[in-house]
Coordinates of C-alpha atoms in Angstrom, one line a residue:
M1 CA -0.2 0.1 0.0
F2 CA 2.7 2.3 0.5
R3 CA 4.3 1.7 -2.6
L4 CA 1.1 2.5 -4.2
I5 CA 0.6 6.0 -2.5
A6 CA 4.4 6.6 -3.1
V7 CA 3.6 6.3 -7.1
A8 CA 0.7 8.4 -7.1
F9 CA 2.8 11.0 -5.5
A10 CA 5.3 11.0 -7.5
T11 CA 2.7 10.9 -10.5
M12 CA 1.1 14.3 -9.1
L13 CA 4.8 15.6 -8.9
L14 CA 5.1 15.0 -12.4
A15 CA 2.0 16.4 -13.5
C16 CA 2.5 19.8 -11.7
A17 CA 6.2 20.2 -12.1
P18 CA 7.2 23.1 -15.2
R19 CA 7.5 21.3 -18.8
A20 CA 11.1 20.6 -19.7
A21 CA 11.3 22.2 -22.9
S22 CA 13.1 25.5 -22.8
A23 CA 12.7 28.9 -24.8
Q24 CA 14.9 28.0 -27.3
D25 CA 13.1 24.9 -28.5
A26 CA 9.7 26.2 -28.2
A27 CA 7.7 29.4 -28.6
I28 CA 4.2 31.3 -28.8
G29 CA 2.5 32.9 -31.5
E30 CA -0.3 34.7 -32.4
P31 CA -2.2 34.8 -35.7
D32 CA -1.9 37.8 -38.0
L33 CA -5.7 39.0 -38.3
S34 CA -5.0 42.4 -39.9
P35 CA -8.3 44.3 -40.3
G36 CA -8.3 44.5 -44.2
E37 CA -7.8 40.5 -44.4
V38 CA -10.4 38.8 -45.6
A39 CA -10.6 35.1 -43.8
A40 CA -10.6 32.0 -46.0
A41 CA -10.0 29.9 -43.2
K42 CA -12.5 28.7 -40.7
A43 CA -13.9 30.9 -37.7
A44 CA -12.2 30.9 -34.6
C45 CA -15.5 30.6 -32.7
A46 CA -18.6 29.2 -33.8
S47 CA -19.9 32.0 -35.3
Q48 CA -17.7 34.5 -36.5
T49 CA -15.0 35.5 -38.4
P50 CA -11.6 35.8 -36.1
G51 CA -11.2 40.0 -35.5
R52 CA -9.9 41.9 -32.2
P53 CA -12.7 44.4 -30.5
A54 CA -12.3 47.5 -31.9
S55 CA -11.2 50.2 -29.3
G56 CA -11.8 47.5 -26.3
S57 CA -15.6 47.3 -26.7
I58 CA -17.5 44.5 -28.0
K59 CA -21.2 43.8 -29.2
R60 CA -23.8 42.5 -26.8
Y61 CA -25.2 38.9 -27.3
V62 CA -22.7 38.1 -30.0
E63 CA -19.7 35.6 -29.6
T64 CA -16.8 37.9 -30.2
F65 CA -13.0 36.6 -30.7
V66 CA -11.0 37.6 -27.8
A67 CA -7.4 36.1 -28.5
A68 CA -5.3 33.0 -29.9
H69 CA -2.1 31.6 -29.6
T70 CA -0.3 28.6 -30.8
E71 CA 3.4 26.6 -30.3
Y72 CA 6.0 26.3 -32.3
D73 CA 10.0 26.1 -32.7
P74 CA 11.3 29.2 -33.5
K75 CA 14.3 27.6 -34.9
T76 CA 13.0 25.2 -37.7
C77 CA 9.1 27.0 -37.5
K78 CA 8.1 23.3 -37.1
P79 CA 4.5 23.7 -35.3
H80 CA 4.3 21.8 -32.0
G81 CA 0.5 22.2 -31.5
A82 CA -2.7 24.8 -31.3
G83 CA -2.9 23.8 -27.3
E84 CA -6.0 24.9 -25.7
W85 CA -7.4 27.7 -23.3
L86 CA -8.9 27.1 -19.7
P87 CA -11.3 29.2 -18.2
I88 CA -10.4 29.8 -14.7
D89 CA -12.1 33.2 -13.7
K90 CA -15.7 34.5 -14.9
Q91 CA -15.7 37.3 -12.2
P92 CA -19.2 37.1 -11.9
C93 CA -20.8 40.9 -12.2
D94 CA -24.1 40.2 -11.5
L95 CA -25.1 39.1 -8.1
G96 CA -23.0 35.8 -9.2
A97 CA -24.9 35.2 -12.3
G98 CA -22.1 36.7 -14.5
C99 CA -22.3 39.1 -17.4
G100 CA -21.1 36.9 -20.3
M101 CA -19.5 33.6 -20.9
M102 CA -16.2 32.3 -22.3
S103 CA -16.3 29.5 -25.2
T104 CA -13.3 27.8 -27.0
G105 CA -12.1 26.9 -30.5
V106 CA -9.4 26.1 -33.1
L107 CA -8.2 29.1 -35.5
Q108 CA -7.2 26.5 -38.7
N109 CA -4.2 27.5 -41.1
R110 CA -3.5 31.1 -40.2
P111 CA -0.6 32.7 -40.8
L112 CA 1.6 33.8 -37.6
A113 CA 2.0 37.5 -36.9
S114 CA 5.5 38.5 -36.2
G115 CA 8.6 36.7 -35.2
A116 CA 11.1 34.5 -37.3
C117 CA 8.5 32.4 -38.8
A118 CA 6.2 35.2 -39.4
G119 CA 3.7 34.2 -42.4
R120 CA 4.0 30.6 -41.9
T121 CA 0.7 29.1 -41.3
Y122 CA -0.6 27.1 -38.0
N123 CA -3.3 26.0 -36.3
F124 CA -4.4 28.1 -33.1
A125 CA -6.2 28.0 -29.8
S126 CA -9.0 30.6 -29.8
L127 CA -10.7 32.4 -26.7
C128 CA -14.2 33.6 -27.4
Y129 CA -16.4 35.9 -25.0
T130 CA -20.4 36.4 -25.1
W131 CA -21.9 39.3 -23.3
I132 CA -25.4 37.7 -22.0
L133 CA -26.3 40.2 -19.4
H134 CA -29.5 42.2 -20.7
S135 CA -29.1 45.0 -18.0
N136 CA -27.2 48.7 -17.9
L137 CA -25.7 48.0 -14.2
Y138 CA -22.7 46.7 -15.4
L139 CA -20.6 47.7 -18.6
R140 CA -17.7 45.6 -17.9
D141 CA -16.3 42.9 -17.2
R142 CA -13.1 41.1 -16.5
I143 CA -12.5 37.4 -17.5
A144 CA -9.1 35.3 -16.9
A145 CA -7.9 32.1 -18.9
M146 CA -5.1 30.0 -18.9
Y147 CA -3.4 29.1 -22.3
V148 CA -1.9 25.5 -22.3
P149 CA 0.6 25.0 -24.8
P150 CA 2.0 21.5 -25.8
Q151 CA 5.3 21.5 -24.4
I152 CA 6.1 24.8 -22.4
S153 CA 4.8 26.2 -19.3
P154 CA 1.2 27.4 -19.2
V155 CA 0.3 31.0 -19.4
T156 CA -2.6 33.0 -17.6
E157 CA -4.3 36.1 -19.1
T158 CA -6.9 38.6 -18.2
F159 CA -9.1 40.5 -20.4
E160 CA -11.0 43.5 -19.8
L161 CA -14.5 43.6 -21.8
K162 CA -16.6 46.4 -22.1
V163 CA -20.0 47.3 -24.0
K164 CA -21.6 50.4 -24.7
L165 CA -24.6 51.7 -22.7
V166 CA -28.3 50.8 -24.1
K167 CA -29.9 54.0 -24.2
P168 CA -33.7 54.4 -24.7
T169 CA -34.5 55.9 -27.7
S170 CA -38.7 56.5 -27.2
E171 CA -41.3 56.2 -24.8
A172 CA -45.0 55.3 -25.2
S173 CA -47.7 57.0 -23.4
E174 CA -51.0 55.6 -21.5
F175 CA -53.8 57.5 -19.8
T176 CA -54.7 55.4 -17.1
R177 CA -57.2 57.5 -15.0
W178 CA -58.3 61.2 -13.7
F179 CA -56.7 61.9 -10.1
E180 CA -59.1 63.5 -7.6
D181 CA -57.9 66.8 -7.7
G182 CA -58.3 66.9 -11.6
L183 CA -55.2 65.9 -12.7
G184 CA -55.0 63.4 -15.8
L185 CA -52.3 60.9 -14.7
W186 CA -50.2 59.3 -17.8
Q187 CA -48.3 55.9 -17.6
Q188 CA -45.2 55.8 -19.8
K189 CA -43.1 52.8 -21.2
L190 CA -39.1 53.2 -22.4
A191 CA -38.3 51.1 -25.4
A192 CA -34.7 50.6 -26.8
A193 CA -34.1 49.7 -30.3
A194 CA -31.1 48.3 -29.8
D195 CA -32.0 45.7 -27.1
K196 CA -35.6 45.2 -26.7
D197 CA -35.3 42.9 -23.8
L198 CA -33.3 45.1 -21.7
K199 CA -34.0 45.3 -17.8
W200 CA -34.4 48.7 -16.6
S201 CA -32.3 48.1 -13.2
G202 CA -30.9 51.1 -11.7
T203 CA -32.8 53.5 -14.6
S204 CA -34.5 56.7 -13.4
V205 CA -35.8 59.6 -15.6
K206 CA -36.8 63.3 -14.9
E207 CA -38.4 66.1 -17.2
T208 CA -36.7 69.2 -18.1
S209 CA -37.5 72.4 -20.2
P210 CA -35.7 72.3 -23.4
R211 CA -35.8 76.0 -23.3
P212 CA -37.0 79.2 -21.5
E213 CA -41.2 79.1 -21.4
K214 CA -43.2 82.4 -21.6
K215 CA -45.9 82.8 -19.1
T216 CA -48.3 84.0 -22.1
N217 CA -48.4 79.8 -22.7
D218 CA -50.9 80.4 -20.1
T219 CA -54.4 82.1 -21.6
C220 CA -55.8 81.7 -18.2
W221 CA -53.8 83.5 -15.9
C222 CA -54.3 87.6 -15.5
A223 CA -51.9 89.9 -13.5
G224 CA -53.3 89.8 -10.2
S225 CA -55.0 86.0 -10.4
T226 CA -54.2 84.2 -6.9
I227 CA -53.1 81.4 -9.0
L228 CA -49.8 81.2 -10.2
P229 CA -49.4 81.3 -14.1
F230 CA -49.0 77.5 -15.4
Y231 CA -46.8 77.8 -18.4
E232 CA -44.0 75.6 -17.7
I233 CA -43.2 71.9 -16.3
S234 CA -42.8 71.2 -12.6
G235 CA -39.8 69.4 -12.7
G236 CA -40.8 65.7 -11.9
E237 CA -38.5 62.7 -11.3
W238 CA -39.0 58.9 -11.2
T239 CA -37.7 55.8 -11.2
V240 CA -38.2 53.2 -13.7
D241 CA -39.6 49.7 -13.4
E242 CA -37.0 47.1 -13.7
D243 CA -38.9 44.5 -15.6
T244 CA -41.4 46.4 -17.5
G245 CA -39.8 49.9 -18.4
E246 CA -42.7 51.8 -17.3
W247 CA -42.4 55.2 -15.0
G248 CA -45.1 57.6 -14.0
P249 CA -47.4 58.6 -13.2
D250 CA -46.9 62.1 -14.6
G251 CA -50.1 64.1 -13.3
V252 CA -50.8 66.8 -16.5
G253 CA -53.6 69.1 -16.3
W254 CA -55.4 71.8 -14.2
N255 CA -56.7 70.8 -11.0
T256 CA -60.4 71.5 -10.1
D257 CA -59.9 74.4 -7.8
A258 CA -58.1 76.3 -10.6
I259 CA -60.7 75.5 -12.9
D260 CA -63.6 76.9 -10.4
Y261 CA -61.7 79.9 -9.8
Y262 CA -61.0 81.1 -13.5
R263 CA -64.7 80.1 -14.6
E264 CA -65.8 82.7 -11.8
K265 CA -63.6 84.8 -13.4
R266 CA -65.1 84.2 -16.4
R267 CA -61.5 83.1 -18.3
A268 CA -62.9 80.0 -19.8
P269 CA -62.6 78.7 -22.2
C270 CA -58.6 78.7 -21.8
G271 CA -55.6 76.7 -21.0
T272 CA -52.1 76.0 -21.4
R273 CA -48.8 74.2 -23.3
F274 CA -45.6 73.8 -23.0
R275 CA -42.5 71.7 -23.8
Q276 CA -41.2 68.9 -22.0
Q277 CA -37.6 66.7 -22.8
M278 CA -37.3 63.8 -20.9
Q279 CA -33.6 62.7 -19.5
F280 CA -32.1 59.5 -18.2
M281 CA -29.8 58.1 -16.1
V282 CA -28.3 54.9 -14.9
V283 CA -27.2 54.7 -11.0
D284 CA -23.1 53.8 -11.3
T285 CA -22.4 53.3 -15.1
H286 CA -24.1 56.5 -16.4
P287 CA -24.9 58.9 -13.2
D288 CA -24.8 62.0 -15.7
W289 CA -28.4 63.1 -17.2
E290 CA -28.8 62.5 -20.8
N291 CA -31.7 63.6 -23.2
Y292 CA -34.0 60.6 -24.9
G293 CA -36.7 60.2 -27.3
K294 CA -38.4 63.3 -28.7
M295 CA -39.4 66.6 -26.9
N296 CA -43.3 66.4 -25.6
V297 CA -46.0 68.9 -25.6
L298 CA -47.8 68.8 -22.3
G299 CA -50.8 70.7 -21.4
G300 CA -54.6 71.3 -20.5
S301 CA -57.7 73.1 -21.2
F302 CA -61.1 73.6 -20.2
D303 CA -64.6 75.5 -21.0
N304 CA -67.9 75.6 -19.1
R305 CA -68.5 72.0 -19.6
T306 CA -65.3 70.1 -20.1
M307 CA -61.6 69.8 -18.9
T308 CA -58.6 68.3 -21.1
S309 CA -55.4 66.6 -20.6
L310 CA -52.7 66.7 -23.2
R311 CA -49.5 64.6 -23.1
A312 CA -47.1 64.1 -26.2
G313 CA -50.0 64.1 -28.7
L314 CA -52.3 62.4 -27.0
S315 CA -55.2 63.7 -25.1
K316 CA -58.2 63.2 -22.7
T317 CA -61.2 64.6 -22.2
R318 CA -64.0 64.4 -19.6
E319 CA -67.2 66.3 -18.4
Y320 CA -66.6 68.4 -15.4
K321 CA -69.2 70.6 -13.3
V322 CA -71.2 71.8 -16.2
V323 CA -72.1 75.8 -15.8
A324 CA -73.9 78.6 -17.6
K325 CA -71.9 79.3 -20.6
K326 CA -70.9 83.0 -20.5
A327 CA -68.7 85.4 -22.6
R328 CA -65.2 85.4 -21.9
L329 CA -63.8 88.4 -20.2
A330 CA -60.5 90.4 -20.9
C331 CA -57.9 90.3 -18.1
S332 CA -58.4 94.2 -18.2
K333 CA -62.2 93.8 -17.5
I334 CA -61.5 91.7 -13.9
R335 CA -61.2 93.2 -10.8
F336 CA -58.4 91.5 -8.7
P337 CA -58.3 92.6 -5.0
D338 CA -54.8 93.5 -3.4
L339 CA -53.7 91.1 -0.7
P340 CA -51.5 91.8 2.1
P341 CA -47.8 91.2 2.2
A342 CA -46.6 88.3 3.9
G343 CA -45.8 88.7 7.2
P344 CA -42.9 87.0 10.1
G345 CA -42.7 83.6 9.6
A346 CA -45.3 83.4 6.3
M347 CA -44.2 81.7 3.2
A348 CA -43.9 84.4 0.1
V349 CA -44.7 83.5 -3.4
I350 CA -42.6 86.0 -5.4
D351 CA -43.1 86.6 -8.9
D352 CA -40.2 88.8 -10.2
P353 CA -37.5 89.5 -12.8
R354 CA -35.1 89.2 -10.1
P355 CA -36.6 86.6 -7.8
V356 CA -33.4 86.8 -5.2
A357 CA -33.3 90.6 -5.3
A358 CA -37.2 90.8 -4.6
A359 CA -37.0 88.0 -1.9
A360 CA -34.2 90.3 -0.1
M361 CA -36.2 93.3 -0.2
E362 CA -39.0 91.1 1.2
I363 CA -37.1 89.9 4.0
E364 CA -35.3 93.3 4.4
R365 CA -39.0 94.4 5.2
V366 CA -40.3 92.0 7.3
S367 CA -37.2 91.6 9.8
G368 CA -36.1 95.5 9.3
R369 CA -32.6 94.4 9.0
A370 CA -30.5 96.1 6.4
I371 CA -29.6 94.1 3.4
S372 CA -27.5 95.1 -0.2
Y373 CA -28.0 93.4 -3.2
E374 CA -25.5 93.2 -5.9
D375 CA -27.0 92.3 -9.2
A376 CA -25.4 89.9 -11.6
P377 CA -24.8 90.2 -15.1
F378 CA -27.4 89.1 -17.9
R379 CA -25.8 87.8 -21.0
D380 CA -28.1 85.1 -22.1
R381 CA -30.5 86.7 -24.6
R382 CA -32.7 83.4 -23.9
A383 CA -33.4 84.4 -20.3
M384 CA -34.0 88.0 -21.3
A385 CA -37.4 89.4 -22.2
S386 CA -38.3 93.2 -23.8
M387 CA -40.0 95.4 -20.8
V388 CA -41.2 97.8 -23.4
E389 CA -44.7 97.0 -25.3
A390 CA -44.5 96.9 -28.8
A391 CA -40.6 97.6 -28.4
E392 CA -38.5 97.8 -31.8
G393 CA -35.6 95.2 -31.8
D394 CA -33.7 94.8 -28.3
A395 CA -34.0 98.0 -27.0
F396 CA -35.2 97.8 -23.6
L397 CA -34.7 93.9 -22.2
A398 CA -35.2 92.6 -18.8
P399 CA -34.7 89.2 -17.1
R400 CA -37.7 87.0 -17.9
G401 CA -37.8 86.1 -14.0
D402 CA -39.3 83.1 -12.1
V403 CA -41.8 82.5 -9.4
L404 CA -39.8 81.9 -6.2
T405 CA -41.9 80.3 -2.9
T406 CA -39.7 80.7 0.3
P407 CA -40.4 81.6 3.9
M408 CA -40.2 85.1 5.9
P409 CA -38.1 85.2 8.7
S410 CA -40.0 85.0 12.1
S411 CA -37.2 87.6 13.9
P412 CA -34.5 90.4 12.9
D413 CA -31.9 87.5 13.8
Q414 CA -33.2 85.1 10.9
A415 CA -32.7 87.6 8.3
A416 CA -29.7 85.7 7.0
A417 CA -30.9 82.3 7.1
A418 CA -34.3 83.2 5.8
L419 CA -32.1 85.0 2.7
R420 CA -29.8 81.4 2.2
A421 CA -32.9 79.9 2.5
A422 CA -34.2 81.8 -0.6
V423 CA -30.9 81.5 -2.3
V424 CA -31.0 77.7 -2.1
R425 CA -34.4 77.9 -3.4
Y426 CA -33.8 79.8 -6.6
E427 CA -30.5 77.8 -7.4
A428 CA -32.7 74.6 -7.0
G429 CA -34.7 75.8 -10.1
R430 CA -33.0 76.8 -13.4
P431 CA -30.7 79.7 -12.3
V432 CA -29.2 82.4 -14.3
A433 CA -26.8 83.6 -11.6
A434 CA -25.5 82.1 -8.0
F435 CA -25.5 83.9 -4.9
D436 CA -23.5 84.3 -1.8
V437 CA -25.1 85.5 1.5
I438 CA -22.2 87.7 3.4
E439 CA -22.7 88.7 6.9
D440 CA -19.9 91.7 8.0
G441 CA -21.7 94.5 9.6
M442 CA -24.8 93.9 7.2
I443 CA -26.0 91.3 5.2
R444 CA -24.8 91.3 1.6
V445 CA -25.9 88.9 -1.4
A446 CA -23.5 89.4 -3.9
P447 CA -23.2 86.8 -7.7
R448 CA -20.5 84.0 -7.5
A449 CA -21.7 83.1 -10.9
A450 CA -23.5 84.1 -13.8
V451 CA -24.8 82.6 -17.2
D452 CA -22.8 83.3 -19.9
A453 CA -24.3 84.0 -23.6
S454 CA -23.9 80.0 -24.4
G455 CA -26.0 79.4 -21.5
A456 CA -23.3 78.0 -19.2
M457 CA -22.5 79.2 -15.8
R458 CA -19.2 80.9 -15.1
P459 CA -17.4 82.4 -11.9
H460 CA -18.1 86.3 -11.6
A461 CA -15.9 88.7 -10.3
R462 CA -17.8 91.3 -7.8
A463 CA -18.0 94.7 -8.5
R464 CA -16.3 97.3 -6.4
P465 CA -16.5 101.1 -7.4
K466 CA -12.7 102.7 -7.3
D467 CA -13.3 104.7 -4.0
Q468 CA -14.2 101.6 -2.3
P469 CA -11.3 100.2 -0.1
E470 CA -10.5 96.4 -0.4
G471 CA -13.2 94.6 1.8
E472 CA -15.5 97.2 2.3
A473 CA -19.2 96.2 1.4
P474 CA -19.8 97.1 -2.5
H475 CA -22.1 99.6 -3.5
G476 CA -22.5 101.1 -7.3
H477 CA -23.2 99.4 -10.5
G478 CA -25.2 96.5 -10.3
A479 CA -25.4 97.2 -6.2
A480 CA -29.1 98.5 -4.8
R481 CA -28.7 99.6 -1.3
R482 CA -32.4 98.6 0.2
S483 CA -33.7 100.1 3.2
A484 CA -36.5 98.6 5.5
R485 CA -36.6 101.9 7.3
G486 CA -39.5 103.7 5.9
G487 CA -40.0 101.1 3.2
G488 CA -43.6 100.0 4.4
G489 CA -45.0 97.4 2.0
G490 CA -42.5 99.4 -0.6
R491 CA -41.9 98.1 -4.4
G492 CA -39.1 96.6 -5.9
T493 CA -37.3 98.3 -8.7
T494 CA -36.9 96.6 -11.8
G495 CA -34.0 97.3 -14.0
A496 CA -33.9 97.7 -17.8
Y497 CA -31.0 96.6 -20.1
R498 CA -29.7 97.2 -23.6
H499 CA -28.8 93.6 -24.7
G500 CA -25.0 93.4 -25.0
S501 CA -24.6 96.5 -22.2
D502 CA -24.5 96.7 -18.5
R503 CA -26.1 100.2 -18.3
P504 CA -29.0 100.8 -17.5
A505 CA -31.7 102.0 -20.6
V506 CA -34.4 104.3 -19.3
A507 CA -38.0 104.2 -20.8
P508 CA -41.0 106.4 -20.4
E509 CA -43.0 105.6 -17.6
S510 CA -46.2 104.8 -19.4
R511 CA -44.3 101.9 -21.6
F512 CA -43.0 100.2 -18.7
R513 CA -44.8 96.8 -18.0
R514 CA -45.8 96.4 -14.3
G515 CA -43.4 94.5 -11.7
R516 CA -45.0 92.5 -9.6
R517 CA -44.7 90.5 -6.0
T518 CA -46.9 88.4 -3.8
G519 CA -47.7 88.5 -0.3
A520 CA -49.6 85.7 1.9
R521 CA -52.8 84.8 2.6
G522 CA -54.0 82.1 5.6
A523 CA -52.2 78.8 4.9
G524 CA -51.7 79.4 1.3
A525 CA -49.9 82.1 -0.9
A526 CA -51.4 84.8 -2.8
R527 CA -50.4 87.6 -5.2
R528 CA -50.9 91.5 -4.7
G529 CA -50.2 93.8 -7.3
L530 CA -47.5 96.8 -7.0
R531 CA -47.8 100.5 -8.4
P532 CA -46.5 101.0 -11.9
Q533 CA -42.5 101.7 -12.3
D534 CA -41.6 105.4 -12.0
G535 CA -38.7 104.3 -14.6
V536 CA -35.2 102.8 -13.7
E537 CA -33.2 106.2 -13.3
A538 CA -36.2 108.0 -11.1
A539 CA -36.6 104.7 -8.8
L540 CA -32.7 104.6 -8.2
R541 CA -32.4 108.2 -7.6
S542 CA -35.5 108.0 -4.9
R543 CA -34.1 105.2 -3.3
L544 CA -30.6 106.4 -2.9
R545 CA -31.8 109.7 -1.8
R546 CA -33.7 108.1 1.0
L547 CA -30.4 106.2 2.2
C548 CA -28.2 109.0 2.1
A549 CA -30.6 110.7 4.5
E550 CA -31.2 107.9 6.7
P551 CA -29.1 107.7 9.9
D552 CA -25.8 105.3 9.9
R553 CA -26.4 101.6 10.4
G554 CA -24.3 98.8 9.9
G555 CA -20.9 100.6 10.3
L556 CA -21.6 102.8 7.2
T557 CA -20.0 106.2 7.3
A558 CA -20.9 109.3 5.8
S559 CA -18.1 109.1 3.1
R560 CA -19.5 105.6 2.0
R561 CA -22.9 107.6 1.2
Q562 CA -22.1 109.3 -1.8
F563 CA -23.8 107.8 -4.4
R564 CA -24.4 109.1 -8.1
V565 CA -27.0 108.1 -10.5

């Protein structure tokens, strides 16, 4: 028995020991697989003509050539044999299932690529790989295999393989039901032309505006309405179902409270339409949002009998609270009551060409704290609109503005925190500038970045007058010192700018459009109107005169109160 064990042990040692052949007697070579060569021999694996993957990427679900070796005598060019590949490590990348599978074959009668015997034909042991995972959660796979030649020692090689992301190319919308508040609910299903069996693991979608929208999209809204203008998307985000590719619901249309309100104001029939561009991302492998599919048109309308929800060329109409049909009134024929401004601790809804500036003024009024605001340059033409009715060309431009909902401070020491909250809320939307809130004896709001003419956010150097020492609060061009004292309900100054210039352009009083802010009513926010603008120059003169007449606050000195318009 001892003799049998000894023989077996010796046999194992012999099997595991390195091959006796030296490097001078044998060599490993690769076939010549130049891209322009037309293969006349048998394919490397079962289904495909051999060829190395382009740029390291391989096609999904197709058996792809990875590598091939043979052993030969470099002195005589005599073949020793193709050898074989032994897959040793699949590196599972999908919770143990693996991204793909390896296969082997023999590449017959192919020329040697290099060396002393280049051009001689040999048989080669080939290694192939097929990506089988229908998902975007993994885009790379690492495989390892051992090449075992006939005589010399085996060689272990690793290969990094990757596939391209499968992007959604379209989505189908289907109406599901009406929500209790009146919105139409739509369900969507993603489709990918490159892979109909794709699992949408880790995929999310969101809606964006392809370009700035106009408040005139909403044909129901009037200046003075207690309902916000409904003219653009709200910015929803959804998780896509892994198995079905469905996401939703996307609520589109008018809620019943708005319909009742506008019917009472005799604005029906009316409605709104705006654009929606969908984007997608995949956690880890594609974290950046990217557009997919066509741009959609969303909206809704109503009359005295029905209401309609519209999404991506489809619509659904139902009957709702039939009322007597009345002639539609123009906005100028409707009286809207003025509402009190927001008080301490209340939510203020601000509708202004410069939302941060208007929020700073409201917070200053409520808290009694002095706040300085420095304006950012507006260079993106798409973010501008004419301030002058029937203006020719770009003579008078102002920011299009936005609606900002932000809380008012409950006490004076909360003014800076409330201002920071307003800035965060503004920058979470579609900002044309980014601001810092600075406390250095007084509270200052200054831009740190602004959108350039191409629409990209760029760092901004803050303005400082020539006679202002380093470190002092900036006043002058682009900065308006706003005072709570004597301000009462006050009004904001809405500057007009010539396109391509930072200098204010003054227009006659009667041709300026009304600027508006909003206040709060009960638990919800409501709007109030402001008096007509007196013109940019007159407003600045009045505000600076009042500022210069005030006693010093926040460490200001008389020499720093010299202003010129």
